[in-house]
XYZ file of N, CA and C in Angstrom:
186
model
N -150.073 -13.113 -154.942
C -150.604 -12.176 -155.924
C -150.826 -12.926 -157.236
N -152.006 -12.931 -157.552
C -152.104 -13.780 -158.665
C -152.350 -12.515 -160.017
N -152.433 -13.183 -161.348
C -152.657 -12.021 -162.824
C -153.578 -11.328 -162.350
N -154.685 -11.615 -161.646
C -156.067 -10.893 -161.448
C -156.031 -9.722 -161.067
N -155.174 -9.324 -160.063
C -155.225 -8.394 -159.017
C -153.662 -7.866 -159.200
N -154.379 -6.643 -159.784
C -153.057 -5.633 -160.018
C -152.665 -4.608 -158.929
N -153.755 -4.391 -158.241
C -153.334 -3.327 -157.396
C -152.830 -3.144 -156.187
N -151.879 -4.996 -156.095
C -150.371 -4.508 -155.339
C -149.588 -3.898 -156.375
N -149.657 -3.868 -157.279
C -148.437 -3.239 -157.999
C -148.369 -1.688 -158.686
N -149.962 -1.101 -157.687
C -150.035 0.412 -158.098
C -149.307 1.352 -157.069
N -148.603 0.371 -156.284
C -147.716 1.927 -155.327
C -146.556 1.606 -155.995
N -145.919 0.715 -156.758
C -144.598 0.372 -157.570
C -144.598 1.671 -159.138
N -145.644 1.475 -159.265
C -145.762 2.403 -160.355
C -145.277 3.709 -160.776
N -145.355 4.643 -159.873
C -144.254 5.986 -160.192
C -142.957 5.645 -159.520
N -142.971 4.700 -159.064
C -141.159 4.217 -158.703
C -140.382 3.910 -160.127
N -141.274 2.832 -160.986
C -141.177 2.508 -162.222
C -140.742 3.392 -162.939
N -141.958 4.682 -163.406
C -141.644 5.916 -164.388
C -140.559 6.560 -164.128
N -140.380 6.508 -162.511
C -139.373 7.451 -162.175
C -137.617 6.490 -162.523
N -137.846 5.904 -162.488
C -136.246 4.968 -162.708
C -136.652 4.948 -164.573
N -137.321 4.621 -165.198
C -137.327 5.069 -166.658
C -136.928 6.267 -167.045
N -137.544 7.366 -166.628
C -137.116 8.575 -167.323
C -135.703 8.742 -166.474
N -134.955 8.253 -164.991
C -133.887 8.092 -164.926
C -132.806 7.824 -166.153
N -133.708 6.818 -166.485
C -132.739 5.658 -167.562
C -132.746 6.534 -169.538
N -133.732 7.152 -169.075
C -134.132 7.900 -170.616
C -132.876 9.004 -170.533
N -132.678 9.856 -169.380
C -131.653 10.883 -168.771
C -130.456 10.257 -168.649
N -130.305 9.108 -168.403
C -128.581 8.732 -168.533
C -128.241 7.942 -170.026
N -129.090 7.550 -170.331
C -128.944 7.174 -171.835
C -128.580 7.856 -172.672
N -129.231 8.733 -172.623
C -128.938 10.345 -173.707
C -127.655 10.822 -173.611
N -127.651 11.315 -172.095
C -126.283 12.179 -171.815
C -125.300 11.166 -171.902
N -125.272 9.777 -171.984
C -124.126 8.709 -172.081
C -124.198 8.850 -173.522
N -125.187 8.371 -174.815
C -124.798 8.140 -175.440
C -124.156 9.415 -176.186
N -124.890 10.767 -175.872
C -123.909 12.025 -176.568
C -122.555 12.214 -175.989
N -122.307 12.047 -175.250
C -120.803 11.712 -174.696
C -120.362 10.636 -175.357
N -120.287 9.661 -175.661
C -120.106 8.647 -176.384
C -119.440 8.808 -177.891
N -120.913 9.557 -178.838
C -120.592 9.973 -180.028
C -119.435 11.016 -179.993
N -119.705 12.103 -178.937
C -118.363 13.103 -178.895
C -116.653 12.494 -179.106
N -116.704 11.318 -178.252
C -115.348 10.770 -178.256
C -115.001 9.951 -179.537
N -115.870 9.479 -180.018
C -115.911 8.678 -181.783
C -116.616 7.303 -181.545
N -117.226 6.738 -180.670
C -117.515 5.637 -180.973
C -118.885 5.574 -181.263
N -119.346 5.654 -182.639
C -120.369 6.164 -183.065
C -121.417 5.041 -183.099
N -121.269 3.459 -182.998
C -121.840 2.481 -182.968
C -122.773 2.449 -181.753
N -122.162 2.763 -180.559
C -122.327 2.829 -179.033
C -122.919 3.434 -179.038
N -122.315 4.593 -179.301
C -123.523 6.039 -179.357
C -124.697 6.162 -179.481
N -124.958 5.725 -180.928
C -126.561 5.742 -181.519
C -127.095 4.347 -180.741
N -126.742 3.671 -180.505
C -127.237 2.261 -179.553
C -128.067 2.953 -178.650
N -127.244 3.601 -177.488
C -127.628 4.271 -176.500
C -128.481 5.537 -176.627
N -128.377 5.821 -177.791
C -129.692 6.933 -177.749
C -130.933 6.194 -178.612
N -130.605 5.287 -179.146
C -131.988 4.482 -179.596
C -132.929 3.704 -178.847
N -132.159 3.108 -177.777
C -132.451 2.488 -176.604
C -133.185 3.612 -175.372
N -132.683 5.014 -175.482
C -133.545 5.683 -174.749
C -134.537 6.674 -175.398
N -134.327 6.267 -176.970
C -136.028 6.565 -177.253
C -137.081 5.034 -177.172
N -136.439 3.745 -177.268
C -137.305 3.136 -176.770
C -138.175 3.304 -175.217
N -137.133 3.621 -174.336
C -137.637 3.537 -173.053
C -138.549 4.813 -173.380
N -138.383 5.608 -173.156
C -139.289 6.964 -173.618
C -140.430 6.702 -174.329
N -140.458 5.650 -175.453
C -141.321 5.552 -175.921
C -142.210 4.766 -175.299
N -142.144 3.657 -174.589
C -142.702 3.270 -173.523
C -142.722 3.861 -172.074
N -142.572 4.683 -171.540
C -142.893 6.143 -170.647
C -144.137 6.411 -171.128
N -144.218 7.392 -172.449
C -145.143 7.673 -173.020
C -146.495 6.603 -173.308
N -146.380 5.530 -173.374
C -147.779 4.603 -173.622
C -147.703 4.348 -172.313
N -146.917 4.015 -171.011
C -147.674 4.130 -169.796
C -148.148 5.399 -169.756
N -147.841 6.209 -169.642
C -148.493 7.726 -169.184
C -150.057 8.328 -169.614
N -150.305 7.010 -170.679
C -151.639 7.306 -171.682
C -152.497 6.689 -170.353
């Protein structure tokens, strides 16, 4: 598979989104669990990190 030819990698593609917004869904609910117990560093890490992924969700989805 060379750069040219992308479309072995269009049946990988909603496998992709789907393990992202996985990762957007355990990020969140980890990092608000997180902040609940006090470790507030961790916390916001983990929910910043799953608005990155999210935010890249969203520009694939365009």
């Amino acid at each position: 598979m060379d750069g040219r030819n992308l479309n072995a990698l269009s049946g990988l593609y909603p496998l992709m989104m789907s393990i992202a917004v996985l990762a957007v869904l355990a990020l969140s609910w980890g990092g608000v669990t997180v902040l609940r117990r006090g470790d507030r560093q961790r916390g916001v890490l983990m929910l910043l990190c799953a608005l990155v992924i999210l935010g890249n969700v969203l520009i694939w989805a365009v």
